[in-house]
Amino acid sequence: MTVHARIIGTGSYLPARILTNAELETRIDTTSAWIEERTGIRQRHLAADGELTSDLALRAAERALEASGMEAGDIGLIVVATTTPDRVFPSTACVLQAKLGIINACPAFDVQAVCSGFVYALSVAHQFIRSGQVESALVVGAETLSRITDWTDRSNCILWGDGAGAVVLRAADTPGIVATHLHADGRYQDLLFVDGGVSLKKEGACYMRMSGNAVFKMAVNTLDAIVDETLEANGLGKHDIDWLVPHQANIRIIQATARKLGMGMERVVMTVDRHGNTSAASIPLALDTAVREGRIQRGELLLMEAFGGGFTWGSVLARF
Ligand code: COA
């Protein structure tokens, strides 16, 4: 019998500090109206000094575990999607394992696919469960993007936020995760990147750099294609999808995907206005928000999709 993987619990965490557009107006040459009109973002959360990606991940993971009814010590695999790990190593997943007090020696590792990180991580955990290697998995997206944000770059710093989201997956007789579709194309590195890293050995701080307009166009076209690919590969029509749970990059990108699906915005989970773009954390944050608001119900079909640096992109089709 085929083994499937079901999402049995969701959780999320946002740091307390809120940075509003109005406050950004006092720091850079911008207006609240410009930011909201171009991005849909009204505010974002920022991690406190000393609050690490693993701390955000821990809070989200605890909430997901609580919702799932599983004990941390029974988890069979930990995958953390992040672009902003606490350290080069150990992985944030290993740090999280220790913070959760897990001593069962389950595998734990990070996945780096920038804004597509959660979709990638969910796909990896899904394969582990399907193959029978593990019976459960904790999948987390967690970021402290504020640490790689150039707060003097007005076309860039307005976008990002910090946060974490998590899901617990468990083996089940029926889906669950129906399908995952992943892609990457490394030729576009110059359009979205961090201007330093370990091997580059650049002096000083490293920041995100982006050609916003080019990334915008690529994101819309690529997400359009991944929606087609996902529907076609799974024999679905666009009206079969109950909820779009998109990566929260920009309201205009999300609206374009919703239009493609012929979907009213009331069936699209939207948190970008409150969270900004939290990269790998954005989908699990949005998912948990909609689940806790009682909007997403058991048995409904969700389409999660993301596009990000790399470029990377992908989708997860899941019956909740
Ligand atoms: N406030 C006011 N004006 C600003 C501004 C700000 N924060 N940032 C840029 N501008 C100005 C520019 O300087 C430019 O002025 P000019 O015409 O006098 O040269 C003008 O606004 C238009 O700039 P442009 O970069 O073309 O704006 P845009 O409409 O493309 O919006 C983004 C910029 C970043 C909001 C938009 O490109 C975007 O959202 N891109 C996708 C980014 C994304 O989602 N990345 C992550 C993918 S995972």
Coordinates of N, CA and C in Angstrom, one line a residue, residues 24-177:
L24 N 9.1 53.5 8.5 CA 10.1 53.5 7.4 C 10.2 54.9 6.7
E25 N 9.1 55.6 6.7 CA 9.1 57.0 6.1 C 10.1 57.9 6.8
T26 N 10.3 57.6 8.1 CA 11.2 58.5 8.9 C 12.7 58.1 8.7
R27 N 12.9 56.9 8.0 CA 14.3 56.4 7.9 C 14.8 56.6 6.5
I28 N 13.9 56.4 5.5 CA 14.4 56.5 4.1 C 13.4 57.3 3.3
D29 N 13.8 57.7 2.1 CA 13.0 58.6 1.2 C 11.9 57.8 0.6
T30 N 10.8 57.6 1.3 CA 9.7 56.8 0.7 C 8.4 57.4 1.4
T31 N 7.3 56.8 1.0 CA 6.0 57.1 1.6 C 5.2 55.8 1.9
S32 N 4.4 55.8 2.9 CA 3.6 54.6 3.2 C 2.8 54.2 2.0
A33 N 2.2 55.2 1.3 CA 1.3 54.9 0.2 C 2.1 54.3 -1.0
W34 N 3.3 54.7 -1.2 CA 4.1 54.1 -2.3 C 4.4 52.6 -2.0
I35 N 4.8 52.3 -0.8 CA 5.1 50.9 -0.4 C 3.8 50.1 -0.5
E36 N 2.7 50.6 0.0 CA 1.5 49.8 0.0 C 1.0 49.6 -1.4
E37 N 1.1 50.6 -2.2 CA 0.6 50.5 -3.6 C 1.4 49.5 -4.4
R38 N 2.7 49.6 -4.3 CA 3.6 48.7 -5.1 C 3.8 47.3 -4.6
T39 N 3.5 47.1 -3.3 CA 3.8 45.8 -2.7 C 2.7 45.2 -1.9
G40 N 1.7 46.0 -1.4 CA 0.7 45.5 -0.6 C 1.1 45.4 0.9
I41 N 2.4 45.8 1.2 CA 2.9 45.6 2.6 C 2.6 46.9 3.4
R42 N 2.0 46.6 4.6 CA 1.8 47.8 5.5 C 2.7 47.7 6.7
Q43 N 3.2 46.5 7.1 CA 4.1 46.4 8.2 C 4.8 45.1 8.1
R44 N 5.9 44.9 8.9 CA 6.6 43.7 9.0 C 7.1 43.5 10.4
H45 N 7.5 42.3 10.8 CA 8.0 42.0 12.1 C 9.5 41.9 12.1
L46 N 10.2 42.4 13.1 CA 11.7 42.2 13.1 C 12.1 41.5 14.4
A47 N 13.0 40.6 14.2 CA 13.6 39.9 15.4 C 14.3 40.9 16.3
A48 N 14.3 40.6 17.6 CA 15.0 41.5 18.6 C 16.5 41.1 18.5
D49 N 17.3 42.1 19.0 CA 18.7 41.8 19.1 C 18.9 40.5 19.9
G50 N 19.7 39.6 19.3 CA 20.0 38.3 20.1 C 18.9 37.3 19.8
E51 N 17.8 37.6 19.1 CA 16.8 36.6 18.8 C 17.2 36.0 17.5
L52 N 17.4 34.7 17.5 CA 18.0 34.0 16.3 C 16.9 33.3 15.5
T53 N 17.3 32.9 14.3 CA 16.4 32.2 13.5 C 15.9 30.9 14.2
S54 N 16.9 30.2 14.9 CA 16.5 29.0 15.6 C 15.5 29.3 16.8
D55 N 15.5 30.5 17.3 CA 14.5 30.9 18.4 C 13.1 31.0 17.8
L56 N 13.1 31.7 16.6 CA 11.8 31.8 15.9 C 11.3 30.4 15.5
A57 N 12.2 29.6 15.0 CA 11.8 28.2 14.6 C 11.3 27.4 15.7
L58 N 11.9 27.6 16.9 CA 11.5 26.8 18.1 C 10.1 27.2 18.5
R59 N 9.7 28.5 18.5 CA 8.4 28.8 18.9 C 7.3 28.3 17.9
A60 N 7.7 28.4 16.6 CA 6.7 27.9 15.6 C 6.6 26.4 15.7
A61 N 7.7 25.7 15.9 CA 7.7 24.2 16.0 C 6.9 23.8 17.2
E62 N 7.1 24.4 18.3 CA 6.3 24.1 19.5 C 4.8 24.2 19.3
R63 N 4.4 25.2 18.6 CA 3.0 25.4 18.3 C 2.5 24.3 17.3
A64 N 3.3 24.0 16.3 CA 2.9 23.0 15.3 C 2.8 21.6 16.0
L65 N 3.7 21.3 16.9 CA 3.7 20.1 17.6 C 2.5 20.0 18.5
E66 N 2.2 21.1 19.2 CA 1.0 21.1 20.1 C -0.3 20.9 19.3
A67 N -0.3 21.5 18.1 CA -1.5 21.3 17.3 C -1.6 19.9 16.7
S68 N -0.5 19.3 16.6 CA -0.5 17.9 16.0 C -0.8 16.8 17.0
G69 N -0.6 17.2 18.3 CA -0.7 16.2 19.4 C 0.5 15.3 19.5
M70 N 1.5 15.5 18.7 CA 2.7 14.7 18.8 C 3.8 15.3 19.8
E71 N 4.5 14.4 20.4 CA 5.6 14.9 21.3 C 6.8 15.1 20.5
A72 N 7.6 16.1 20.8 CA 8.9 16.4 20.1 C 9.7 15.2 19.9
G73 N 9.8 14.4 21.0 CA 10.7 13.2 21.0 C 10.3 12.1 20.1
D74 N 9.1 12.2 19.5 CA 8.6 11.2 18.6 C 8.8 11.5 17.1
I75 N 9.3 12.7 16.9 CA 9.5 13.2 15.5 C 10.7 12.4 14.9
G76 N 10.4 12.0 13.6 CA 11.4 11.2 12.9 C 12.4 11.9 12.0
L77 N 12.1 13.2 11.8 CA 13.0 14.0 10.8 C 12.7 15.5 11.0
I78 N 13.8 16.3 11.0 CA 13.6 17.7 11.1 C 14.3 18.3 9.8
V79 N 13.5 19.1 9.1 CA 14.0 19.9 8.0 C 13.7 21.3 8.2
V80 N 14.7 22.2 8.2 CA 14.5 23.6 8.3 C 14.9 24.3 7.0
A81 N 14.0 25.0 6.5 CA 14.3 25.9 5.3 C 14.6 27.2 5.8
T82 N 15.8 27.7 5.4 CA 16.3 29.0 5.8 C 17.4 29.5 4.9
T83 N 17.4 30.8 4.8 CA 18.5 31.5 4.1 C 19.4 32.3 5.1
T84 N 18.8 32.3 6.3 CA 19.5 33.1 7.3 C 19.7 32.2 8.6
P85 N 20.6 31.2 8.4 CA 20.8 30.3 9.5 C 21.6 31.0 10.7
D86 N 21.5 30.5 11.9 CA 22.2 31.1 13.0 C 23.7 31.2 12.7
R87 N 24.2 30.1 12.2 CA 25.6 30.0 11.9 C 25.8 29.3 10.6
V88 N 27.1 29.2 10.1 CA 27.4 28.4 8.9 C 27.1 27.0 9.2
F89 N 27.6 26.5 10.4 CA 27.2 25.2 10.9 C 27.3 25.3 12.4
P90 N 26.7 24.4 13.2 CA 25.8 23.4 12.7 C 24.5 24.0 12.1
S91 N 23.8 23.1 11.4 CA 22.6 23.6 10.7 C 21.6 24.1 11.7
T92 N 20.7 24.9 11.3 CA 19.6 25.4 12.2 C 18.7 24.3 12.6
A93 N 18.6 23.3 11.8 CA 17.8 22.1 12.1 C 18.4 21.4 13.3
C94 N 19.7 21.2 13.4 CA 20.4 20.6 14.5 C 20.2 21.4 15.8
V95 N 20.4 22.8 15.6 CA 20.2 23.7 16.8 C 18.8 23.5 17.3
L96 N 17.8 23.5 16.4 CA 16.4 23.4 16.8 C 16.1 22.0 17.5
Q97 N 16.7 21.0 16.9 CA 16.6 19.7 17.6 C 17.0 19.7 19.0
A98 N 18.1 20.4 19.3 CA 18.6 20.5 20.7 C 17.7 21.4 21.5
K99 N 17.2 22.5 20.9 CA 16.3 23.4 21.7 C 15.0 22.7 22.0
L100 N 14.6 21.8 21.2 CA 13.3 21.1 21.4 C 13.6 19.9 22.4
G101 N 14.8 19.7 22.8 CA 15.2 18.6 23.8 C 15.0 17.2 23.2
I102 N 15.2 17.1 21.8 CA 15.0 15.8 21.2 C 16.4 15.1 21.3
I103 N 16.3 13.9 21.9 CA 17.5 13.1 22.0 C 17.4 11.7 21.3
N104 N 16.5 11.6 20.3 CA 16.3 10.4 19.6 C 17.1 10.2 18.4
A105 N 18.1 11.1 18.2 CA 19.1 11.0 17.1 C 18.4 11.0 15.7
C106 N 17.2 11.6 15.6 CA 16.6 11.7 14.2 C 17.4 12.6 13.3
P107 N 17.4 12.3 12.0 CA 18.1 13.2 11.1 C 17.6 14.6 11.1
A108 N 18.5 15.6 10.9 CA 18.1 17.0 11.0 C 19.0 17.7 10.0
F109 N 18.4 18.5 9.1 CA 19.3 19.3 8.2 C 18.5 20.4 7.6
D110 N 19.3 21.4 7.1 CA 18.7 22.6 6.5 C 18.5 22.4 5.0
V111 N 17.6 23.2 4.4 CA 17.4 23.2 3.0 C 17.5 24.7 2.6
Q112 N 18.3 25.0 1.6 CA 18.5 26.4 1.2 C 18.0 26.6 -0.3
A113 N 16.8 27.1 -0.4 CA 16.2 27.4 -1.7 C 15.6 28.8 -1.6
V114 N 16.1 29.7 -0.7 CA 15.6 31.0 -0.5 C 14.1 31.0 -0.4
C115 N 13.3 31.8 -1.2 CA 11.9 32.0 -0.9 C 11.1 30.7 -1.3
S116 N 11.7 29.8 -2.0 CA 11.1 28.5 -2.3 C 11.4 27.5 -1.3
G117 N 12.2 27.9 -0.3 CA 12.7 26.9 0.7 C 11.7 26.0 1.4
F118 N 10.5 26.6 1.7 CA 9.5 25.7 2.4 C 8.9 24.7 1.5
V119 N 8.7 25.1 0.2 CA 8.2 24.2 -0.8 C 9.2 23.0 -1.0
Y120 N 10.5 23.4 -1.1 CA 11.5 22.4 -1.3 C 11.5 21.5 0.0
A121 N 11.5 22.1 1.2 CA 11.6 21.3 2.4 C 10.5 20.3 2.6
L122 N 9.3 20.8 2.2 CA 8.1 20.0 2.3 C 8.2 18.8 1.4
S123 N 8.7 19.1 0.2 CA 8.9 18.0 -0.8 C 9.9 17.0 -0.3
V124 N 11.0 17.4 0.2 CA 12.0 16.5 0.7 C 11.4 15.6 1.9
A125 N 10.7 16.2 2.8 CA 10.1 15.5 3.9 C 9.1 14.5 3.4
H126 N 8.3 14.9 2.4 CA 7.3 14.1 1.8 C 8.0 12.8 1.2
Q127 N 9.1 13.0 0.5 CA 9.8 11.8 -0.1 C 10.3 10.9 1.0
F128 N 10.8 11.4 2.1 CA 11.2 10.6 3.3 C 10.1 9.7 3.8
I129 N 8.9 10.3 3.9 CA 7.8 9.6 4.5 C 7.2 8.6 3.5
R130 N 7.1 9.0 2.2 CA 6.6 8.1 1.2 C 7.5 6.8 1.0
S131 N 8.8 7.0 1.2 CA 9.7 5.9 1.0 C 9.8 5.0 2.2
G132 N 9.1 5.4 3.3 CA 9.0 4.6 4.5 C 10.2 4.7 5.4
Q133 N 11.1 5.7 5.1 CA 12.3 5.9 5.9 C 12.0 6.5 7.2
V134 N 11.0 7.4 7.3 CA 10.5 7.9 8.6 C 9.0 8.0 8.6
E135 N 8.4 8.0 9.8 CA 7.0 8.1 9.9 C 6.4 9.5 10.1
S136 N 7.3 10.4 10.5 CA 6.8 11.7 10.8 C 8.0 12.7 10.5
A137 N 7.6 14.0 10.3 CA 8.6 15.0 10.1 C 8.1 16.3 10.6
L138 N 9.1 17.1 11.1 CA 8.8 18.5 11.4 C 9.5 19.4 10.4
V139 N 8.7 20.1 9.7 CA 9.2 21.0 8.6 C 9.0 22.4 8.9
V140 N 10.1 23.2 8.9 CA 10.0 24.6 9.4 C 10.6 25.5 8.3
G141 N 10.0 26.7 8.2 CA 10.6 27.8 7.4 C 10.8 28.9 8.4
A142 N 12.0 29.3 8.5 CA 12.3 30.4 9.5 C 13.4 31.3 9.0
E143 N 13.2 32.6 9.2 CA 14.1 33.6 8.7 C 14.3 34.8 9.6
T144 N 15.5 35.3 9.6 CA 15.8 36.7 10.2 C 16.4 37.5 9.0
L145 N 15.6 37.8 8.0 CA 16.0 38.5 6.8 C 16.5 39.9 7.2
S146 N 16.0 40.5 8.3 CA 16.4 41.8 8.7 C 18.0 41.9 8.9
R147 N 18.6 40.8 9.1 CA 20.1 40.8 9.3 C 20.8 40.9 8.0
I148 N 20.2 40.6 6.9 CA 20.9 40.7 5.6 C 20.2 41.8 4.7
T149 N 19.4 42.7 5.4 CA 18.7 43.8 4.7 C 19.6 45.1 4.8
D150 N 19.8 45.7 3.6 CA 20.4 47.0 3.6 C 19.4 48.1 3.8
W151 N 19.3 48.6 5.0 CA 18.3 49.5 5.4 C 18.4 50.9 4.8
T152 N 19.5 51.1 3.9 CA 19.6 52.3 3.2 C 19.1 52.2 1.7
D153 N 18.8 50.9 1.3 CA 18.3 50.7 -0.1 C 16.8 50.7 -0.1
R154 N 16.2 51.8 -0.5 CA 14.8 52.0 -0.4 C 14.0 51.1 -1.3
S155 N 14.5 50.7 -2.4 CA 13.8 49.8 -3.3 C 13.8 48.4 -2.9
N156 N 14.5 48.1 -1.8 CA 14.7 46.7 -1.4 C 14.2 46.5 0.1
C157 N 14.6 47.4 1.0 CA 14.4 47.1 2.4 C 13.0 47.2 2.9
I158 N 12.1 47.7 2.0 CA 10.7 47.8 2.3 C 10.0 46.5 2.3
L159 N 10.7 45.5 1.7 CA 10.0 44.2 1.4 C 10.0 43.2 2.5
W160 N 11.1 43.2 3.3 CA 11.4 41.9 4.0 C 10.9 42.0 5.5
G161 N 10.7 40.8 6.0 CA 10.3 40.7 7.4 C 10.9 39.4 8.0
D162 N 10.8 39.3 9.3 CA 11.3 38.1 10.0 C 10.1 37.3 10.6
G163 N 10.3 36.0 10.7 CA 9.2 35.1 11.2 C 9.5 33.6 11.0
A164 N 8.6 32.8 11.4 CA 8.8 31.3 11.3 C 7.4 30.7 11.2
G165 N 7.4 29.6 10.4 CA 6.2 28.8 10.4 C 6.6 27.3 10.3
A166 N 5.7 26.4 10.8 CA 6.1 25.0 10.8 C 4.9 24.1 10.6
V167 N 5.2 22.9 10.1 CA 4.1 21.9 10.0 C 4.7 20.6 10.5
V168 N 3.8 19.7 11.0 CA 4.2 18.4 11.3 C 3.5 17.5 10.3
L169 N 4.3 16.6 9.7 CA 3.8 15.6 8.7 C 3.8 14.3 9.4
R170 N 2.8 13.5 9.1 CA 2.8 12.1 9.5 C 2.3 11.1 8.4
A171 N 2.8 9.9 8.4 CA 2.4 8.9 7.5 C 0.9 8.7 7.6
A172 N 0.3 8.5 6.4 CA -1.2 8.2 6.4 C -1.5 7.3 5.3
D173 N -2.7 6.8 5.3 CA -3.1 5.9 4.2 C -3.6 6.6 3.0
T174 N -4.0 7.9 3.2 CA -4.5 8.7 2.1 C -3.8 10.0 2.1
P175 N -3.7 10.7 0.9 CA -3.1 12.0 0.8 C -4.0 13.0 1.6
G176 N -3.5 14.0 2.3 CA -2.1 14.4 2.4 C -1.6 15.1 1.2
I177 N -0.3 15.1 1.2 CA 0.4 15.8 0.1 C 0.2 14.9 -1.2

